[in-house]
Amino acid sequence: MGGVENSEPPLKRVKVPSGDLKNLVDEASHIVPISSSLGDSMARPPCSQGVEETVGMKGVIKKQEFVKIITRALYSLGYVRTGALLEEESGIPLHSTAVALLLDQVRGEKWEESLVTLHKIGLSDEIMVKRASFLLLEQKFFDLLKEENLMAALDTLRNEIVPLSVDVGRVRELASCIICPSQCMALRISSQDGTDANSRSRFKEKLEKLLPAAVMIPERRLEHLVEQALDVQRDACVFHNTLDSEFSLYVDHQCGRNQIPSHTLQILQAHKDEVWFLQFSHNGKYLASASKDHITVVWEVKESDLVLLKHTLTGHQNPVLTITWSPDDSQLLTCGVEEVVRRWDVNTGECLHVYEKAGVGLISCGWFPDGKGIVCGMKDKSICLWDLDGRELECWKGQRTLNISDMAITDDGKRIISICRENAILLLDREAKFERLIEEEQVITSFSLSEDNKFLLVNLMNQELHLWSIEGDIKVVAHYRGHRRTRFLIRSCFGGFEQAFIASGSEDSQVYIWHRDTGKLLLTLPGHSGAVNCVSWNPMDPRMLASASDDRTIRIWGLDGLKCKGHYSNGNGIT
């Protein structure tokens, strides 16, 4: 219900002495916040008449609760007649007589009567009763203001709402409505969200949340229980790699190994030497690969999952070590080994800018989240921030990075992450000017940042991967073992549905896949004839994985049973 408009004539406003309003707020000085915990308070349970009837094979589901939840779901879905029929046939009413009467009175805006009924429900918690009373009286107060009965509204506020000692801040806001009735509309909209129909619905939801579930079953309780059951099934499925939309209530959910990309769909052969790095774009529509042959190739992922060559990017004088996509995937950075960083237009393949620093080679690069700046690790172990035109904006000197270095920037742009020592990773907070370290006992070779920016996957010299939590207390939360690494730089990645898997290259020419939470090795994928240097999981397609190898090829992995799409050789097409 709305308040009085600003255009209301001044004569319609009742002047209340300022002293009265001050006393009104002072009387509420011991008010309890309405949002504080209700604890375990419940309505007084009915006297038991023996063992309660149950349903289900384990005998833990109480029949009365089960029927009530189904009835509630039917009403929520709009099946009013069916819900009423279930109440009648089962003899189990959704609400007690008192609660049903209360809801009817609320719908009819009979606030005085609803207050009387509220006290007849049998709530044992006095604070709970006060909070529910506050909600009812607040509605009465708003209705009186709408009727321009300001004296009655003031009386309700002073003699009914304030004595409840609930939510002093809200009482002050209500008091301001007496002075400026137009304020009432803003308060009521923020409280109840819009139209009269929405207001009543929101009010009913608030009342339901205040009252115990045994008195008033929460909205969509059945849906919540079913979703919980599906979550349990999904969490127990180590091979889970399907969208939630593919769940069915008809059978228990369980994915098989065939849901993990483990079958070679395509072999890409556009490079003339070892392929060192590859990465899918954020939107999953492109794949970029970097090679010892000084070339970067941009591949396009078609709707049929066919991967085709789009551009061959040349210009580096040294092998290309890393690639990073701009936030909107329209541009690409490539970094040559101790050379320069080049920025490319993905659509045209044109080199837009070359970033370099006299006498100092660049070894790593990354984008800032707004796409308006880049950050680079330097040969002299410093980190520099440039705008897109190459102007240096900031530079952090000292032991900030190593010659072989990954670099990452969190999505909020606040933290820069780089390998600063052989066994340490630097977490540099740009705003707080604060540095934290992740320290390992073994030499760190590479790392990968999770999509939610909360975890780092760290590759170690001793043929282990460590998963670090970097939120709050920095700690190792999982280990992964089995792959081979003795001489070369091997990279790993997060991937799959909700990044539930870890994939890694290996010097034994295989791709390794683990379950992220358990650390269990799930699959090894043979096929390459040389060391697998890097892997990348398509962020938009959990069933597509790419791997880059010393055998000069890139393999596209998909689900077992899908048709192999052949070789792509030197940009001349499928063979």
Coordinates of C-alpha atoms in Angstrom, one line a residue:
M1 CA 0.0 0.0 0.0
G2 CA 1.4 3.4 -0.9
G3 CA 2.0 6.5 1.2
V4 CA 0.8 10.1 0.7
E5 CA 2.3 11.9 -2.4
N6 CA 4.6 14.8 -2.1
S7 CA 2.0 17.0 -3.7
E8 CA -0.3 16.6 -0.7
P9 CA -1.6 20.0 0.4
P10 CA 0.1 21.2 3.6
L11 CA -3.2 21.5 5.5
K12 CA -3.7 17.8 5.3
R13 CA -0.6 17.2 7.4
V14 CA -1.0 16.9 11.1
K15 CA 1.7 18.8 13.0
V16 CA 3.2 16.7 15.8
P17 CA 5.2 18.5 18.4
S18 CA 8.9 17.6 18.0
G19 CA 9.1 16.7 21.7
D20 CA 6.5 13.9 21.1
L21 CA 8.6 12.4 18.4
K22 CA 11.8 12.6 20.5
N23 CA 10.0 10.8 23.3
L24 CA 8.7 8.2 20.8
V25 CA 12.2 7.3 19.8
D26 CA 13.5 7.4 23.3
E27 CA 10.9 4.9 24.4
A28 CA 12.4 2.5 21.9
S29 CA 15.9 2.6 23.3
H30 CA 15.9 -1.0 24.4
I31 CA 14.6 -2.4 21.1
V32 CA 15.8 -5.8 19.8
P33 CA 16.9 -6.0 16.1
I34 CA 14.3 -7.8 14.1
S35 CA 17.0 -9.7 12.2
S36 CA 18.6 -11.4 15.2
S37 CA 18.6 -15.2 15.5
L38 CA 15.5 -17.0 16.5
G39 CA 17.5 -19.9 17.9
D40 CA 15.7 -23.2 18.0
S41 CA 12.4 -21.7 19.1
M42 CA 9.3 -23.7 18.0
A43 CA 5.6 -23.8 18.5
R44 CA 4.5 -26.0 21.4
P45 CA 4.2 -29.5 19.8
P46 CA 0.8 -31.3 20.1
C47 CA 0.6 -34.0 22.6
S48 CA 1.7 -37.3 21.1
Q49 CA -0.9 -40.0 20.8
G50 CA 1.6 -42.8 20.3
V51 CA 4.2 -43.6 17.6
E52 CA 3.8 -41.3 14.6
E53 CA 3.1 -42.9 11.3
T54 CA 5.9 -42.9 8.8
V55 CA 6.4 -43.6 5.1
G56 CA 9.5 -44.9 3.2
M57 CA 11.6 -48.0 3.6
K58 CA 13.7 -46.6 6.4
G59 CA 10.9 -45.3 8.6
V60 CA 12.4 -41.8 9.1
I61 CA 9.9 -39.8 7.1
K62 CA 6.9 -38.7 9.1
K63 CA 3.7 -39.1 7.1
Q64 CA 2.0 -36.0 8.4
E65 CA 5.0 -33.8 7.5
F66 CA 5.4 -35.6 4.1
V67 CA 1.8 -34.9 3.1
K68 CA 1.9 -31.3 4.3
I69 CA 5.0 -30.6 2.2
I70 CA 3.3 -32.1 -0.9
T71 CA 0.2 -30.1 -0.2
R72 CA 2.3 -26.9 0.1
A73 CA 4.1 -27.7 -3.2
L74 CA 0.7 -28.2 -5.0
Y75 CA -0.5 -24.8 -3.8
S76 CA 2.8 -23.2 -4.8
L77 CA 2.5 -24.7 -8.3
G78 CA -1.0 -23.2 -8.6
Y79 CA -2.9 -26.5 -8.2
V80 CA -5.3 -25.1 -5.6
R81 CA -8.1 -27.6 -6.1
T82 CA -5.8 -30.6 -6.0
G83 CA -4.1 -29.2 -2.9
A84 CA -7.5 -28.8 -1.2
L85 CA -8.5 -32.3 -2.3
L86 CA -5.3 -33.8 -0.7
E87 CA -6.0 -32.0 2.5
E88 CA -9.6 -33.4 2.6
E89 CA -8.8 -36.9 1.5
S90 CA -5.7 -37.3 3.8
G91 CA -7.4 -35.6 6.8
I92 CA -4.1 -33.7 7.3
P93 CA -4.7 -30.0 7.0
L94 CA -1.8 -27.9 5.8
H95 CA -2.3 -25.4 8.6
S96 CA -3.9 -25.5 12.0
T97 CA -7.2 -23.7 12.4
A98 CA -5.5 -20.7 14.1
V99 CA -2.8 -20.4 11.4
A100 CA -5.4 -20.7 8.6
L101 CA -7.5 -17.9 10.3
L102 CA -4.4 -15.7 10.7
L103 CA -3.6 -16.0 7.0
D104 CA -7.1 -15.3 6.0
Q105 CA -7.1 -12.2 8.2
V106 CA -3.8 -11.0 6.7
R107 CA -5.3 -11.4 3.2
G108 CA -8.3 -9.3 4.4
E109 CA -6.0 -6.7 6.0
K110 CA -7.7 -7.2 9.4
W111 CA -4.7 -6.3 11.5
E112 CA -6.4 -6.0 14.8
E113 CA -8.0 -9.4 14.5
S114 CA -4.8 -11.0 13.2
L115 CA -2.9 -9.8 16.3
V116 CA -5.4 -11.6 18.5
T117 CA -5.1 -14.7 16.4
L118 CA -1.3 -14.6 16.5
H119 CA -1.4 -15.0 20.3
K120 CA -3.7 -18.1 19.9
I121 CA -1.2 -20.0 17.7
G122 CA 0.7 -21.3 20.7
L123 CA 4.2 -19.8 20.1
S124 CA 6.4 -20.3 23.1
D125 CA 9.0 -17.7 22.2
E126 CA 8.0 -14.3 23.3
I127 CA 10.5 -12.5 21.1
M128 CA 9.2 -14.3 18.1
V129 CA 5.7 -13.2 18.9
K130 CA 6.9 -9.6 19.3
R131 CA 8.6 -9.6 15.9
A132 CA 5.5 -11.1 14.2
S133 CA 3.4 -8.5 15.9
F134 CA 5.7 -5.8 14.7
L135 CA 5.2 -6.9 11.1
L136 CA 1.4 -6.8 11.5
L137 CA 1.3 -3.5 13.2
E138 CA 3.7 -2.0 10.6
Q139 CA 1.1 -2.9 7.9
K140 CA -1.7 -1.3 10.0
F141 CA 0.5 1.8 10.4
F142 CA 1.0 2.1 6.6
D143 CA -2.7 1.6 5.9
L144 CA -3.6 4.4 8.3
L145 CA -1.2 6.7 6.6
K146 CA -2.7 5.8 3.3
E147 CA -6.1 6.7 4.6
E148 CA -4.5 10.0 5.8
N149 CA -5.5 9.2 9.4
L150 CA -2.2 10.5 10.8
M151 CA -3.4 10.7 14.5
A152 CA -4.4 7.0 14.5
A153 CA -1.1 6.1 12.8
L154 CA 0.8 8.1 15.5
D155 CA -1.2 6.3 18.2
T156 CA -0.4 2.9 16.7
L157 CA 3.3 3.8 16.5
R158 CA 3.5 5.2 20.0
N159 CA 1.2 2.8 21.9
E160 CA 1.5 -0.5 20.0
I161 CA 4.7 -0.6 18.0
V162 CA 7.2 1.1 20.3
P163 CA 6.3 -1.0 23.4
L164 CA 7.3 -4.1 21.5
S165 CA 11.0 -2.9 21.7
V166 CA 11.8 -4.3 18.2
D167 CA 14.1 -2.7 15.6
V168 CA 14.7 0.9 16.8
G169 CA 16.1 1.9 13.4
R170 CA 12.8 0.9 11.7
V171 CA 10.8 2.7 14.4
R172 CA 12.7 5.9 13.6
E173 CA 12.0 5.5 9.9
L174 CA 8.3 5.0 10.7
A175 CA 8.3 8.1 12.8
S176 CA 9.7 10.1 9.9
C177 CA 6.5 9.2 8.0
I178 CA 4.5 11.2 10.5
I179 CA 6.5 14.3 9.7
C180 CA 6.7 13.6 5.9
P181 CA 4.0 11.2 4.8
S182 CA 5.5 11.0 1.3
Q183 CA 8.4 9.2 2.9
C184 CA 6.0 6.3 3.6
M185 CA 5.9 5.3 0.0
A186 CA 9.6 4.9 -0.3
L187 CA 9.8 2.9 3.0
R188 CA 6.9 0.6 2.0
I189 CA 8.3 -0.1 -1.5
S190 CA 11.8 -0.9 -0.1
S191 CA 10.1 -3.1 2.5
Q192 CA 7.6 -4.9 0.4
D193 CA 8.8 -4.4 -3.2
G194 CA 6.3 -2.6 -5.3
T195 CA 2.6 -3.2 -6.1
D196 CA -0.1 -4.2 -3.6
A197 CA 0.0 -7.8 -4.8
N198 CA 3.7 -7.9 -4.5
S199 CA 3.6 -6.2 -1.1
R200 CA 1.2 -8.8 0.3
S201 CA 3.2 -11.6 -1.1
R202 CA 6.5 -10.2 0.3
F203 CA 4.8 -9.6 3.7
K204 CA 3.5 -13.2 3.8
E205 CA 7.1 -14.4 3.0
K206 CA 8.4 -12.3 5.9
L207 CA 5.8 -13.7 8.2
E208 CA 6.6 -17.2 7.2
K209 CA 10.3 -16.8 7.8
L210 CA 9.6 -15.5 11.3
L211 CA 7.3 -18.4 12.3
P212 CA 8.6 -21.9 13.0
A213 CA 8.5 -24.4 10.0
A214 CA 6.2 -26.6 12.1
V215 CA 3.7 -23.8 12.2
M216 CA 4.0 -22.5 8.6
I217 CA 5.9 -24.7 6.1
P218 CA 8.5 -22.6 4.2
E219 CA 7.7 -21.8 0.6
R220 CA 9.1 -24.3 -1.9
R221 CA 10.2 -26.7 0.8
L222 CA 9.7 -29.7 -1.5
E223 CA 11.8 -28.2 -4.3
H224 CA 14.5 -27.4 -1.8
L225 CA 14.6 -31.0 -0.5
V226 CA 14.8 -32.4 -4.1
E227 CA 17.6 -30.0 -5.0
Q228 CA 19.5 -31.1 -1.9
A229 CA 19.2 -34.7 -2.9
L230 CA 20.4 -33.9 -6.4
D231 CA 23.4 -32.0 -4.9
V232 CA 24.3 -35.1 -2.8
Q233 CA 24.2 -37.3 -5.9
R234 CA 26.3 -34.9 -8.0
D235 CA 28.9 -34.5 -5.2
A236 CA 29.2 -38.3 -5.0
C237 CA 29.7 -38.7 -8.7
V238 CA 33.5 -38.4 -9.4
F239 CA 33.0 -38.3 -13.1
H240 CA 30.3 -35.6 -13.0
N241 CA 30.7 -33.4 -16.0
T242 CA 27.2 -32.6 -17.2
L243 CA 25.0 -29.6 -17.0
D244 CA 22.4 -29.5 -14.2
S245 CA 19.7 -29.2 -16.9
E246 CA 20.5 -32.9 -17.8
F247 CA 19.5 -34.2 -14.4
S248 CA 16.5 -36.4 -14.2
L249 CA 14.3 -37.2 -11.1
Y250 CA 13.4 -40.6 -12.6
V251 CA 16.7 -42.2 -11.8
D252 CA 19.6 -41.6 -9.5
H253 CA 22.3 -39.6 -11.1
Q254 CA 25.7 -41.1 -11.9
C255 CA 28.1 -40.2 -14.7
G256 CA 30.4 -42.7 -16.3
R257 CA 34.0 -42.3 -17.5
N258 CA 32.5 -41.5 -21.0
Q259 CA 31.5 -38.0 -19.7
I260 CA 35.2 -37.0 -19.5
P261 CA 36.8 -35.9 -22.8
S262 CA 39.1 -38.9 -23.5
H263 CA 38.7 -39.6 -27.2
T264 CA 40.8 -37.8 -29.9
L265 CA 38.4 -35.9 -32.1
Q266 CA 41.0 -33.9 -34.1
I267 CA 44.7 -33.6 -34.5
L268 CA 45.9 -30.1 -35.5
Q269 CA 49.2 -29.8 -37.4
A270 CA 50.0 -26.2 -38.2
H271 CA 53.2 -25.8 -36.2
K272 CA 56.7 -26.7 -37.5
D273 CA 58.2 -27.4 -34.1
E274 CA 57.3 -28.2 -30.5
V275 CA 54.1 -26.7 -29.3
W276 CA 54.7 -25.2 -25.9
F277 CA 51.5 -23.4 -24.9
L278 CA 47.8 -23.3 -25.7
Q279 CA 44.8 -21.7 -24.2
F280 CA 41.0 -21.4 -25.0
S281 CA 39.4 -18.0 -25.1
H282 CA 37.0 -17.1 -22.3
N283 CA 34.0 -17.6 -24.6
G284 CA 35.3 -20.9 -25.8
K285 CA 35.1 -19.9 -29.4
Y286 CA 38.8 -19.7 -30.1
L287 CA 42.0 -21.6 -29.2
A288 CA 45.5 -20.1 -29.5
S289 CA 48.7 -22.1 -29.6
A290 CA 52.3 -21.0 -29.2
S291 CA 55.4 -22.8 -30.5
K292 CA 59.1 -23.1 -30.5
D293 CA 58.8 -22.2 -34.2
H294 CA 58.2 -18.5 -33.2
I295 CA 54.6 -18.7 -34.4
T296 CA 51.3 -18.3 -32.7
V297 CA 48.2 -19.9 -34.3
V298 CA 44.6 -18.8 -33.6
W299 CA 42.1 -21.5 -34.2
E300 CA 38.3 -21.1 -34.4
V301 CA 35.9 -23.6 -32.6
K302 CA 32.9 -24.1 -34.8
E303 CA 29.4 -25.0 -33.5
S304 CA 30.0 -28.5 -34.6
D305 CA 33.1 -28.6 -32.3
L306 CA 35.3 -28.7 -35.4
V307 CA 38.4 -26.6 -34.9
L308 CA 39.7 -24.7 -37.9
L309 CA 42.7 -22.5 -38.5
K310 CA 41.9 -18.8 -38.4
H311 CA 45.2 -16.9 -38.3
T312 CA 48.9 -17.6 -38.2
L313 CA 50.6 -14.8 -36.3
T314 CA 54.3 -14.1 -37.1
G315 CA 56.7 -11.5 -35.9
H316 CA 58.5 -12.9 -32.8
Q317 CA 62.2 -13.5 -33.2
N318 CA 62.3 -16.1 -30.4
P319 CA 60.0 -19.1 -29.5
V320 CA 56.6 -17.9 -28.1
L321 CA 56.4 -18.9 -24.5
T322 CA 52.9 -17.7 -23.3
I323 CA 49.6 -16.4 -24.6
T324 CA 46.8 -14.6 -22.8
W325 CA 43.4 -13.5 -24.0
S326 CA 41.9 -10.1 -23.4
P327 CA 38.8 -10.0 -21.1
D328 CA 36.5 -9.7 -24.1
D329 CA 38.5 -12.1 -26.3
S330 CA 38.9 -9.5 -29.0
Q331 CA 42.7 -9.3 -28.6
L332 CA 45.6 -11.6 -27.7
L333 CA 48.9 -11.0 -26.0
T334 CA 51.9 -13.2 -27.0
C335 CA 55.2 -13.3 -25.2
G336 CA 58.5 -14.4 -26.8
V337 CA 61.2 -15.9 -24.7
E338 CA 63.1 -12.9 -23.2
E339 CA 62.0 -10.8 -26.1
V340 CA 58.9 -8.6 -26.5
V341 CA 55.1 -8.8 -25.9
R342 CA 52.9 -8.4 -29.0
R343 CA 49.2 -7.4 -28.9
W344 CA 47.0 -8.8 -31.7
D345 CA 43.6 -8.2 -33.1
V346 CA 41.9 -11.6 -33.1
N347 CA 39.4 -10.8 -35.9
T348 CA 42.0 -9.5 -38.4
G349 CA 45.2 -11.1 -37.2
E350 CA 46.9 -7.6 -37.2
C351 CA 49.6 -6.8 -34.7
L352 CA 48.3 -3.7 -32.8
H353 CA 51.3 -2.9 -30.6
V354 CA 54.7 -4.2 -29.5
Y355 CA 55.7 -3.8 -25.9
E356 CA 59.4 -3.7 -25.0
K357 CA 61.8 -2.2 -22.6
A358 CA 65.3 -1.2 -23.7
G359 CA 67.9 -3.7 -22.5
V360 CA 65.4 -5.9 -20.6
G361 CA 63.6 -8.9 -22.1
L362 CA 60.0 -9.7 -21.2
I363 CA 59.2 -13.2 -19.9
S364 CA 55.4 -13.1 -19.0
C365 CA 52.3 -11.1 -19.5
G366 CA 48.7 -10.6 -18.5
W367 CA 45.7 -8.4 -18.9
F368 CA 44.0 -6.1 -16.4
P369 CA 40.3 -7.0 -16.0
D370 CA 39.1 -3.8 -17.8
G371 CA 41.2 -4.6 -20.8
K372 CA 42.8 -1.2 -20.7
G373 CA 46.2 -2.2 -19.4
I374 CA 48.7 -5.1 -19.4
V375 CA 51.2 -6.3 -16.9
C376 CA 54.5 -7.9 -17.8
G377 CA 57.2 -9.8 -15.9
M378 CA 60.7 -8.6 -16.9
K379 CA 64.1 -10.3 -17.2
D380 CA 65.4 -8.0 -14.5
K381 CA 62.9 -9.7 -12.1
S382 CA 60.6 -6.6 -11.9
I383 CA 56.9 -6.3 -12.8
C384 CA 55.7 -3.4 -15.0
L385 CA 52.2 -2.1 -15.8
W386 CA 51.6 -0.4 -19.1
D387 CA 48.5 1.1 -20.8
L388 CA 47.6 -0.2 -24.2
D389 CA 49.7 2.5 -25.9
G390 CA 52.9 1.3 -24.1
R391 CA 53.1 4.0 -21.5
E392 CA 54.5 2.7 -18.2
L393 CA 52.1 3.3 -15.3
E394 CA 53.6 1.4 -12.5
C395 CA 56.7 -0.7 -11.8
W396 CA 57.5 -3.0 -8.9
K397 CA 61.2 -3.6 -8.7
G398 CA 63.2 -6.3 -6.8
Q399 CA 62.6 -10.0 -6.6
R400 CA 59.2 -10.1 -8.2
T401 CA 59.5 -12.7 -10.9
L402 CA 61.8 -15.3 -12.4
N403 CA 63.1 -16.0 -15.9
I404 CA 60.5 -18.8 -16.3
S405 CA 57.4 -17.3 -14.9
D406 CA 53.6 -17.6 -15.1
M407 CA 51.6 -14.5 -14.2
A408 CA 48.0 -14.0 -13.2
I409 CA 45.8 -11.1 -12.2
T410 CA 42.6 -11.5 -10.1
D411 CA 39.3 -10.4 -11.7
D412 CA 39.1 -7.4 -9.5
G413 CA 42.5 -6.3 -10.6
K414 CA 43.7 -6.0 -7.0
R415 CA 46.2 -8.8 -6.9
I416 CA 49.1 -9.7 -9.2
I417 CA 50.4 -13.3 -8.9
S418 CA 53.9 -14.4 -10.1
I419 CA 56.7 -16.8 -9.3
C420 CA 59.2 -14.7 -7.4
R421 CA 61.7 -17.3 -6.2
E422 CA 62.3 -20.9 -7.2
N423 CA 60.1 -22.2 -4.4
A424 CA 57.8 -19.2 -3.8
I425 CA 54.9 -17.4 -5.5
L426 CA 54.2 -13.8 -4.8
L427 CA 50.7 -12.5 -4.1
L428 CA 51.0 -8.7 -4.6
D429 CA 48.1 -6.6 -3.4
R430 CA 48.3 -3.4 -5.5
E431 CA 45.8 -1.4 -3.4
A432 CA 46.9 -2.4 0.1
K433 CA 50.6 -2.4 -0.9
F434 CA 50.8 -5.7 0.8
E435 CA 52.7 -8.9 -0.2
R436 CA 52.1 -12.5 0.8
L437 CA 54.0 -15.6 -0.2
I438 CA 53.1 -19.2 -1.1
E439 CA 56.2 -21.2 -0.2
E440 CA 56.9 -24.7 -1.3
E441 CA 59.7 -27.1 -0.4
Q442 CA 60.3 -28.0 -4.0
V443 CA 61.0 -25.9 -7.1
I444 CA 57.9 -24.4 -8.7
T445 CA 57.7 -24.7 -12.5
S446 CA 54.3 -23.2 -13.3
F447 CA 50.9 -22.4 -11.8
S448 CA 47.3 -21.8 -12.9
L449 CA 44.6 -19.6 -11.2
S450 CA 41.1 -20.9 -10.8
E451 CA 38.1 -19.2 -12.4
D452 CA 36.8 -18.0 -9.0
N453 CA 40.3 -16.6 -8.1
K454 CA 40.3 -18.6 -4.9
F455 CA 42.7 -21.4 -5.7
L456 CA 46.2 -21.8 -7.3
L457 CA 47.2 -25.0 -9.0
V458 CA 51.0 -25.3 -8.6
N459 CA 53.3 -27.6 -10.6
L460 CA 56.4 -28.8 -8.8
M461 CA 59.8 -30.2 -9.9
N462 CA 59.1 -33.4 -7.9
Q463 CA 56.3 -34.5 -10.2
E464 CA 53.5 -33.3 -7.9
L465 CA 50.7 -30.8 -8.3
H466 CA 49.5 -28.8 -5.2
L467 CA 46.2 -27.1 -4.9
W468 CA 46.5 -24.0 -2.7
S469 CA 43.6 -22.0 -1.2
I470 CA 44.6 -18.3 -1.4
E471 CA 41.5 -16.9 0.3
G472 CA 41.9 -16.2 4.1
D473 CA 44.5 -18.7 5.5
I474 CA 46.8 -19.7 2.7
K475 CA 47.1 -23.5 2.7
V476 CA 47.4 -26.6 0.5
V477 CA 44.1 -28.4 0.2
A478 CA 44.9 -31.2 -2.3
H479 CA 47.8 -33.1 -3.9
Y480 CA 47.9 -34.8 -7.4
R481 CA 50.4 -37.4 -8.4
G482 CA 51.1 -39.7 -11.3
H483 CA 52.3 -37.6 -14.2
R484 CA 56.0 -37.5 -15.3
R485 CA 58.2 -34.4 -15.2
T486 CA 62.0 -34.5 -15.2
R487 CA 63.4 -32.0 -17.6
F488 CA 60.7 -29.8 -19.3
L489 CA 58.2 -27.2 -18.3
I490 CA 54.8 -28.9 -17.9
R491 CA 51.6 -27.0 -17.5
S492 CA 48.3 -28.0 -15.9
C493 CA 44.8 -26.5 -15.7
F494 CA 41.4 -26.6 -14.0
G495 CA 38.5 -27.8 -16.1
G496 CA 35.2 -29.6 -16.6
F497 CA 31.8 -28.6 -15.2
E498 CA 32.4 -26.1 -12.4
Q499 CA 36.1 -26.8 -12.7
A500 CA 35.7 -30.2 -10.9
F501 CA 38.8 -31.7 -12.6
I502 CA 42.5 -31.1 -12.9
A503 CA 44.3 -31.9 -16.1
S504 CA 48.0 -32.0 -16.8
G505 CA 50.6 -32.7 -19.4
S506 CA 53.4 -35.2 -18.9
E507 CA 56.7 -36.1 -20.3
D508 CA 55.5 -39.7 -20.9
S509 CA 53.4 -38.4 -23.8
Q510 CA 50.0 -38.7 -22.0
V511 CA 47.4 -36.4 -20.5
Y512 CA 46.5 -37.0 -16.9
I513 CA 43.1 -36.1 -15.4
W514 CA 42.3 -36.1 -11.6
H515 CA 39.1 -35.5 -9.6
R516 CA 39.8 -32.1 -8.0
D517 CA 38.3 -32.6 -4.6
T518 CA 39.5 -36.2 -3.9
G519 CA 42.8 -36.1 -5.8
K520 CA 42.0 -39.4 -7.4
L521 CA 43.6 -40.1 -10.8
L522 CA 40.7 -40.8 -13.1
L523 CA 42.2 -41.1 -16.6
T524 CA 45.4 -41.1 -18.6
L525 CA 45.0 -40.3 -22.3
P526 CA 47.6 -41.7 -24.7
G527 CA 48.0 -40.5 -28.2
H528 CA 50.9 -38.0 -28.4
S529 CA 54.3 -39.2 -29.4
G530 CA 56.2 -36.6 -27.5
A531 CA 56.0 -34.8 -24.1
V532 CA 52.7 -33.1 -23.5
N533 CA 53.7 -29.5 -22.5
C534 CA 50.4 -27.9 -21.9
V535 CA 46.6 -28.6 -21.6
S536 CA 43.6 -26.3 -21.8
W537 CA 40.0 -27.1 -21.0
N538 CA 37.3 -25.3 -22.9
P539 CA 35.6 -23.0 -20.3
M540 CA 32.3 -23.1 -22.1
D541 CA 32.3 -26.7 -23.1
P542 CA 33.2 -29.1 -20.3
R543 CA 33.5 -31.9 -22.9
M544 CA 36.3 -30.4 -24.9
L545 CA 40.0 -30.5 -23.9
A546 CA 43.1 -29.6 -25.9
S547 CA 46.7 -30.7 -25.4
A548 CA 50.0 -29.4 -27.0
S549 CA 53.0 -31.6 -27.5
D550 CA 56.6 -31.8 -28.5
D551 CA 55.4 -34.0 -31.4
R552 CA 54.3 -30.6 -33.0
T553 CA 50.6 -31.4 -32.8
I554 CA 47.6 -30.3 -30.9
R555 CA 45.0 -32.9 -30.0
I556 CA 41.3 -32.0 -29.4
W557 CA 39.7 -34.4 -27.0
G558 CA 36.0 -35.1 -26.7
L559 CA 33.6 -37.8 -25.5
D560 CA 34.2 -41.4 -26.4
G561 CA 31.8 -42.4 -29.1
L562 CA 32.0 -39.1 -31.0
K563 CA 33.3 -39.4 -34.6
C564 CA 36.9 -38.4 -35.1
K565 CA 37.1 -35.3 -37.3
G566 CA 40.5 -36.0 -38.8
H567 CA 43.8 -34.1 -39.1
Y568 CA 44.2 -30.4 -39.8
S569 CA 47.5 -30.2 -41.6
N570 CA 49.3 -26.9 -42.3
G571 CA 46.2 -24.9 -42.7
N572 CA 45.2 -26.9 -45.8
G573 CA 42.1 -28.5 -44.3
I574 CA 41.0 -31.8 -42.9
T575 CA 42.7 -35.0 -43.9

